[in-house]
Amino acid sequence: QWSVEMINNLAGMTLVNPLSLSCNPYSDDQCDTDPPLESGSVCAAEIIASGDTCPDDYLYRLHTVASKEEAEADGFIVTHEGACGVCSSLQDLSVYMASPDLSDSGIKCAFRALANITDGVE
Protein backbone atom coordinates (compact mmCIF):
# COMPACT_ATOMS: atom_id res chain seq x y z
CA GLN A 1 0.00 0.00 0.00
CA TRP A 2 2.99 2.33 0.57
CA SER A 3 5.38 3.16 -2.24
CA VAL A 4 8.99 1.99 -1.97
CA GLU A 5 10.06 5.61 -2.52
CA MET A 6 8.02 6.83 0.46
CA ILE A 7 9.33 4.05 2.71
CA ASN A 8 12.93 4.80 1.66
CA ASN A 9 12.45 8.53 2.19
CA LEU A 10 11.16 7.99 5.73
CA ALA A 11 14.01 5.60 6.50
CA GLY A 12 16.57 8.12 5.22
CA MET A 13 15.51 11.16 7.26
CA THR A 14 17.55 12.13 10.31
CA LEU A 15 15.95 12.35 13.76
CA VAL A 16 17.31 15.37 15.66
CA ASN A 17 15.88 14.53 19.11
CA PRO A 18 16.31 10.76 19.61
CA LEU A 19 15.39 9.10 22.89
CA SER A 20 17.80 6.67 24.50
CA LEU A 21 17.23 3.91 27.01
CA SER A 22 20.07 2.75 29.27
CA CYS A 23 18.08 0.47 31.56
CA ASN A 24 15.68 -2.45 31.27
CA PRO A 25 12.07 -1.22 31.65
CA TYR A 26 10.87 -4.80 32.23
CA SER A 27 13.02 -5.31 35.33
CA ASP A 28 13.42 -1.72 36.59
CA ASP A 29 10.27 0.18 37.63
CA GLN A 30 12.25 3.44 37.70
CA CYS A 31 13.56 2.99 34.15
CA ASP A 32 12.86 5.89 31.81
CA THR A 33 14.19 7.26 28.56
CA ASP A 34 16.62 10.15 28.20
CA PRO A 35 15.03 12.64 27.95
CA PRO A 36 12.04 11.33 29.98
CA LEU A 37 8.90 10.32 28.11
CA GLU A 38 6.23 12.99 27.84
CA SER A 39 2.53 12.43 28.34
CA GLY A 40 0.13 12.97 25.46
CA SER A 41 -2.32 11.38 23.08
CA VAL A 42 -0.30 11.16 19.87
CA CYS A 43 3.25 11.08 18.58
CA ALA A 44 3.89 13.40 15.64
CA ALA A 45 6.81 14.26 13.37
CA GLU A 46 7.84 17.80 12.55
CA ILE A 47 9.60 17.68 9.17
CA ILE A 48 12.46 20.15 8.80
CA ALA A 49 13.69 20.69 5.24
CA SER A 50 17.22 22.07 5.03
CA GLY A 51 17.39 21.76 1.25
CA ASP A 52 15.54 20.32 -1.73
CA THR A 53 16.70 16.69 -1.74
CA CYS A 54 14.58 14.20 0.18
CA PRO A 55 15.61 12.40 2.33
CA ASP A 56 19.20 13.71 2.42
CA ASP A 57 18.26 17.30 3.26
CA TYR A 58 15.37 16.45 5.55
CA LEU A 59 15.52 16.27 9.32
CA TYR A 60 12.68 15.64 11.71
CA ARG A 61 11.79 16.11 15.35
CA LEU A 62 9.31 13.95 17.26
CA HIS A 63 6.74 15.57 19.55
CA THR A 64 4.23 14.06 21.96
CA VAL A 65 1.13 16.24 21.75
CA ALA A 66 -2.30 16.32 23.36
CA SER A 67 -4.34 15.56 20.25
CA LYS A 68 -4.29 14.77 16.55
CA GLU A 69 -5.94 18.14 15.91
CA GLU A 70 -3.22 20.00 17.81
CA ALA A 71 -0.49 18.13 15.94
CA GLU A 72 -2.05 18.89 12.56
CA ALA A 73 -2.61 22.55 13.51
CA ASP A 74 1.14 22.78 14.25
CA GLY A 75 1.90 21.28 10.82
CA PHE A 76 3.08 17.96 12.25
CA ILE A 77 2.37 14.49 10.83
CA VAL A 78 0.84 12.06 13.34
CA THR A 79 2.71 8.76 13.36
CA HIS A 80 0.80 6.87 16.04
CA GLU A 81 -1.42 7.15 19.10
CA GLY A 82 0.29 7.41 22.48
CA ALA A 83 3.48 9.12 23.56
CA CYS A 84 6.60 9.05 21.41
CA GLY A 85 9.08 6.42 22.59
CA VAL A 86 12.33 4.79 21.59
CA CYS A 87 10.54 2.85 18.81
CA SER A 88 8.78 5.89 17.34
CA SER A 89 11.38 6.94 14.78
CA LEU A 90 10.47 7.23 11.11
CA GLN A 91 13.07 4.52 10.52
CA ASP A 92 11.04 2.17 12.74
CA LEU A 93 7.80 3.30 11.08
CA SER A 94 9.28 2.57 7.64
CA VAL A 95 10.05 -1.01 8.72
CA TYR A 96 6.43 -1.53 9.79
CA MET A 97 5.21 0.04 6.52
CA ALA A 98 7.44 -2.27 4.46
CA SER A 99 6.43 -5.35 6.49
CA PRO A 100 2.93 -4.80 7.89
CA ASP A 101 2.70 -8.43 9.07
CA LEU A 102 5.84 -8.12 11.20
CA SER A 103 3.93 -8.89 14.41
CA ASP A 104 2.55 -12.12 12.95
CA SER A 105 6.04 -13.20 11.88
CA GLY A 106 7.44 -12.46 15.34
CA ILE A 107 4.70 -14.43 17.06
CA LYS A 108 5.24 -17.43 14.77
CA CYS A 109 8.98 -17.28 15.40
CA ALA A 110 8.46 -17.14 19.18
CA PHE A 111 6.21 -20.21 19.12
CA ARG A 112 8.74 -22.08 16.98
CA ALA A 113 11.48 -21.15 19.46
CA LEU A 114 9.39 -22.42 22.38
CA ALA A 115 9.17 -25.80 20.69
CA ASN A 116 12.77 -25.88 19.48
CA ILE A 117 15.17 -22.99 20.15
CA THR A 118 17.38 -23.85 17.16
CA ASP A 119 14.38 -23.85 14.82
CA GLY A 120 13.13 -20.54 16.23
CA VAL A 121 16.51 -18.84 15.81
CA GLU A 122 16.82 -20.02 12.21
Coordinates of N, CA and C in Angstrom, one line a residue:
Q1 N 0.8 -1.2 0.0 CA 0.0 0.0 0.0 C 0.9 1.3 0.0
W2 N 2.1 1.2 0.6 CA 3.0 2.3 0.6 C 4.0 2.2 -0.5
S3 N 4.4 3.3 -1.2 CA 5.4 3.2 -2.2 C 6.8 2.9 -1.6
V4 N 7.6 2.2 -2.4 CA 9.0 2.0 -2.0 C 9.7 3.3 -1.8
E5 N 9.4 4.3 -2.6 CA 10.1 5.6 -2.5 C 9.7 6.3 -1.2
M6 N 8.4 6.2 -0.8 CA 8.0 6.8 0.5 C 8.7 6.1 1.6
I7 N 8.7 4.8 1.6 CA 9.3 4.0 2.7 C 10.8 4.4 2.8
N8 N 11.5 4.5 1.7 CA 12.9 4.8 1.7 C 13.2 6.2 2.1
N9 N 12.3 7.1 1.8 CA 12.5 8.5 2.2 C 12.3 8.6 3.7
L10 N 11.3 8.0 4.3 CA 11.2 8.0 5.7 C 12.4 7.4 6.4
A11 N 12.9 6.3 5.9 CA 14.0 5.6 6.5 C 15.3 6.5 6.4
G12 N 15.4 7.3 5.4 CA 16.6 8.1 5.2 C 16.6 9.4 5.9
M13 N 15.5 9.9 6.5 CA 15.5 11.2 7.3 C 16.2 11.0 8.6
T14 N 16.8 12.1 9.1 CA 17.5 12.1 10.3 C 16.7 12.7 11.5
L15 N 16.6 11.9 12.5 CA 15.9 12.4 13.8 C 16.9 13.2 14.6
V16 N 16.4 14.4 14.9 CA 17.3 15.4 15.7 C 17.1 15.3 17.2
N17 N 16.1 14.6 17.7 CA 15.9 14.5 19.1 C 15.6 13.1 19.5
P18 N 16.6 12.2 19.3 CA 16.3 10.8 19.6 C 16.2 10.5 21.1
L19 N 15.5 9.5 21.5 CA 15.4 9.1 22.9 C 16.4 7.9 23.1
S20 N 17.0 7.8 24.2 CA 17.8 6.7 24.5 C 17.3 6.0 25.8
L21 N 17.7 4.7 25.9 CA 17.2 3.9 27.0 C 18.5 3.1 27.5
S22 N 18.9 3.4 28.7 CA 20.1 2.8 29.3 C 19.8 1.8 30.4
C23 N 18.5 1.4 30.5 CA 18.1 0.5 31.6 C 17.0 -0.5 31.0
N24 N 16.7 -1.5 31.7 CA 15.7 -2.5 31.3 C 14.3 -2.1 31.9
P25 N 13.4 -1.6 31.1 CA 12.1 -1.2 31.7 C 11.2 -2.4 32.2
Y26 N 11.6 -3.6 31.8 CA 10.9 -4.8 32.2 C 11.3 -5.2 33.6
S27 N 12.5 -4.9 34.0 CA 13.0 -5.3 35.3 C 13.3 -4.1 36.3
D28 N 13.1 -2.9 35.8 CA 13.4 -1.7 36.6 C 12.2 -0.8 36.5
D29 N 11.5 -0.7 37.6 CA 10.3 0.2 37.6 C 10.6 1.7 37.5
Q30 N 11.8 2.0 37.8 CA 12.3 3.4 37.7 C 12.9 3.8 36.3
C31 N 12.9 2.8 35.5 CA 13.6 3.0 34.1 C 12.8 4.0 33.3
D32 N 13.5 4.9 32.7 CA 12.9 5.9 31.8 C 13.8 6.2 30.7
T33 N 13.3 6.9 29.7 CA 14.2 7.3 28.6 C 14.9 8.5 28.9
D34 N 15.9 8.9 28.1 CA 16.6 10.1 28.2 C 16.5 10.9 26.9
P35 N 15.8 12.0 26.9 CA 15.0 12.6 28.0 C 13.8 11.8 28.3
P36 N 13.2 12.1 29.5 CA 12.0 11.3 30.0 C 10.9 11.4 29.0
L37 N 10.1 10.3 29.0 CA 8.9 10.3 28.1 C 7.9 11.4 28.5
E38 N 7.2 12.0 27.6 CA 6.2 13.0 27.8 C 4.9 12.3 27.8
S39 N 3.9 13.0 28.4 CA 2.5 12.4 28.3 C 1.8 13.1 27.2
G40 N 0.9 12.4 26.6 CA 0.1 13.0 25.5 C -0.6 11.9 24.7
S41 N -1.4 12.3 23.8 CA -2.3 11.4 23.1 C -1.7 10.8 21.8
V42 N -0.9 11.6 21.1 CA -0.3 11.2 19.9 C 1.2 11.5 19.7
C43 N 1.9 10.8 18.9 CA 3.3 11.1 18.6 C 3.2 11.6 17.2
A44 N 3.9 12.7 16.9 CA 3.9 13.4 15.6 C 5.3 13.8 15.2
A45 N 5.5 13.9 13.9 CA 6.8 14.3 13.4 C 6.7 15.7 12.8
E46 N 7.7 16.5 13.1 CA 7.8 17.8 12.5 C 8.9 17.7 11.5
I47 N 8.6 17.8 10.2 CA 9.6 17.7 9.2 C 10.3 19.0 9.0
I48 N 11.6 19.0 8.9 CA 12.5 20.2 8.8 C 13.3 20.0 7.5
A49 N 13.0 20.8 6.5 CA 13.7 20.7 5.2 C 14.8 21.7 5.3
S50 N 16.1 21.2 5.1 CA 17.2 22.1 5.0 C 17.7 22.2 3.6
G51 N 17.0 21.7 2.7 CA 17.4 21.8 1.2 C 16.3 21.2 0.4
D52 N 16.6 20.8 -0.8 CA 15.5 20.3 -1.7 C 15.5 18.8 -1.9
T53 N 16.6 18.1 -1.5 CA 16.7 16.7 -1.7 C 16.2 15.9 -0.6
C54 N 15.1 15.1 -0.8 CA 14.6 14.2 0.2 C 15.1 12.8 -0.1
P55 N 15.6 12.1 0.9 CA 15.6 12.4 2.3 C 16.9 13.1 2.8
D56 N 17.9 13.2 2.0 CA 19.2 13.7 2.4 C 19.2 15.1 3.1
D57 N 18.3 16.0 2.7 CA 18.3 17.3 3.3 C 17.1 17.5 4.2
Y58 N 16.5 16.4 4.7 CA 15.4 16.5 5.5 C 15.7 15.9 6.9
L59 N 15.4 16.7 7.9 CA 15.5 16.3 9.3 C 14.1 16.2 9.9
Y60 N 14.0 15.6 11.1 CA 12.7 15.6 11.7 C 12.8 15.6 13.2
R61 N 11.8 16.1 13.9 CA 11.8 16.1 15.4 C 10.5 15.5 15.8
L62 N 10.5 14.6 16.8 CA 9.3 13.9 17.3 C 8.8 14.7 18.4
H63 N 7.4 14.9 18.5 CA 6.7 15.6 19.5 C 5.6 14.7 20.1
T64 N 5.4 14.6 21.4 CA 4.2 14.1 22.0 C 3.3 15.2 22.2
V65 N 2.1 15.1 21.6 CA 1.1 16.2 21.8 C -0.2 15.7 22.3
A66 N -1.0 16.7 22.7 CA -2.3 16.3 23.4 C -3.3 15.7 22.4
S67 N -3.3 16.1 21.1 CA -4.3 15.6 20.2 C -3.9 15.6 18.8
K68 N -4.5 14.8 18.0 CA -4.3 14.8 16.6 C -4.5 16.2 16.0
E69 N -5.6 16.8 16.4 CA -5.9 18.1 15.9 C -4.8 19.2 16.2
E70 N -4.3 19.1 17.4 CA -3.2 20.0 17.8 C -2.0 19.8 17.0
A71 N -1.7 18.5 16.8 CA -0.5 18.1 15.9 C -0.6 18.7 14.5
E72 N -1.8 18.4 13.9 CA -2.0 18.9 12.6 C -2.1 20.4 12.5
A73 N -2.6 21.1 13.5 CA -2.6 22.6 13.5 C -1.2 23.1 13.6
D74 N -0.3 22.4 14.2 CA 1.1 22.8 14.2 C 1.9 22.4 13.0
G75 N 1.2 21.7 12.1 CA 1.9 21.3 10.8 C 2.7 20.0 11.0
F76 N 2.4 19.2 12.0 CA 3.1 18.0 12.2 C 2.3 16.8 11.6
I77 N 3.0 15.7 11.4 CA 2.4 14.5 10.8 C 2.3 13.5 12.0
V78 N 1.1 13.0 12.3 CA 0.8 12.1 13.3 C 1.3 10.7 12.9
T79 N 2.2 10.1 13.7 CA 2.7 8.8 13.4 C 2.0 7.6 14.1
H80 N 1.6 7.9 15.3 CA 0.8 6.9 16.0 C 0.2 7.5 17.3
E81 N -0.8 6.7 17.9 CA -1.4 7.1 19.1 C -0.5 6.8 20.3
G82 N -0.6 7.6 21.3 CA 0.3 7.4 22.5 C 1.5 8.2 22.4
A83 N 2.3 8.3 23.5 CA 3.5 9.1 23.6 C 4.6 8.6 22.6
C84 N 5.4 9.5 22.2 CA 6.6 9.0 21.4 C 7.5 8.3 22.3
G85 N 8.2 7.2 21.8 CA 9.1 6.4 22.6 C 10.3 6.1 21.8
V86 N 11.1 5.2 22.3 CA 12.3 4.8 21.6 C 12.1 4.1 20.3
C87 N 10.9 3.5 20.1 CA 10.5 2.9 18.8 C 9.7 3.7 17.9
S88 N 9.7 5.0 18.1 CA 8.8 5.9 17.3 C 9.4 6.6 16.2
S89 N 10.7 6.2 15.9 CA 11.4 6.9 14.8 C 10.7 6.6 13.4
L90 N 11.0 7.5 12.5 CA 10.5 7.2 11.1 C 11.2 6.0 10.5
Q91 N 12.4 5.7 11.0 CA 13.1 4.5 10.5 C 12.3 3.3 11.0
D92 N 11.8 3.3 12.2 CA 11.0 2.2 12.7 C 9.7 2.1 12.0
L93 N 9.1 3.3 11.8 CA 7.8 3.3 11.1 C 8.0 2.7 9.7
S94 N 9.1 3.1 9.0 CA 9.3 2.6 7.6 C 9.4 1.0 7.6
V95 N 10.0 0.5 8.7 CA 10.1 -1.0 8.7 C 8.7 -1.6 8.8
Y96 N 7.8 -1.0 9.7 CA 6.4 -1.5 9.8 C 5.6 -1.3 8.5
M97 N 5.9 -0.2 7.8 CA 5.2 0.0 6.5 C 5.6 -1.0 5.5
A98 N 6.9 -1.3 5.5 CA 7.4 -2.3 4.5 C 7.0 -3.7 4.8
S99 N 6.8 -4.0 6.1 CA 6.4 -5.3 6.5 C 5.3 -5.3 7.5
P100 N 4.1 -5.0 7.0 CA 2.9 -4.8 7.9 C 2.6 -6.0 8.7
D101 N 3.0 -7.2 8.3 CA 2.7 -8.4 9.1 C 3.8 -8.8 10.0
L102 N 4.7 -7.9 10.4 CA 5.8 -8.1 11.2 C 5.5 -8.8 12.5
S103 N 4.4 -8.3 13.1 CA 3.9 -8.9 14.4 C 3.6 -10.4 14.2
D104 N 2.9 -10.7 13.2 CA 2.5 -12.1 12.9 C 3.8 -13.0 12.8
S105 N 4.8 -12.5 12.1 CA 6.0 -13.2 11.9 C 6.8 -13.4 13.2
G106 N 6.8 -12.4 14.0 CA 7.4 -12.5 15.3 C 6.8 -13.5 16.2
I107 N 5.4 -13.5 16.2 CA 4.7 -14.4 17.1 C 5.0 -15.9 16.6
K108 N 5.0 -16.1 15.3 CA 5.2 -17.4 14.8 C 6.6 -17.9 15.2
C109 N 7.6 -17.0 15.1 CA 9.0 -17.3 15.4 C 9.1 -17.6 16.9
A110 N 8.4 -16.9 17.7 CA 8.5 -17.1 19.2 C 7.9 -18.5 19.5
F111 N 6.8 -18.9 18.9 CA 6.2 -20.2 19.1 C 7.1 -21.3 18.6
R112 N 7.8 -21.1 17.5 CA 8.7 -22.1 17.0 C 9.9 -22.2 18.0
A113 N 10.4 -21.1 18.5 CA 11.5 -21.2 19.5 C 11.1 -21.9 20.8
L114 N 9.8 -21.7 21.2 CA 9.4 -22.4 22.4 C 9.4 -23.9 22.2
A115 N 9.1 -24.4 21.0 CA 9.2 -25.8 20.7 C 10.6 -26.3 20.5
N116 N 11.4 -25.5 19.8 CA 12.8 -25.9 19.5 C 13.6 -24.6 19.3
I117 N 14.4 -24.3 20.2 CA 15.2 -23.0 20.2 C 16.0 -22.8 18.9
T118 N 16.6 -23.9 18.4 CA 17.4 -23.8 17.2 C 16.5 -23.5 16.0
D119 N 15.3 -24.1 15.9 CA 14.4 -23.9 14.8 C 13.9 -22.4 14.9
G120 N 13.6 -21.9 16.1 CA 13.1 -20.5 16.2 C 14.2 -19.5 15.9
V121 N 15.4 -19.8 16.1 CA 16.5 -18.8 15.8 C 16.7 -18.8 14.3
E122 N 16.6 -20.0 13.7 CA 16.8 -20.0 12.2 C 15.7 -19.3 11.5

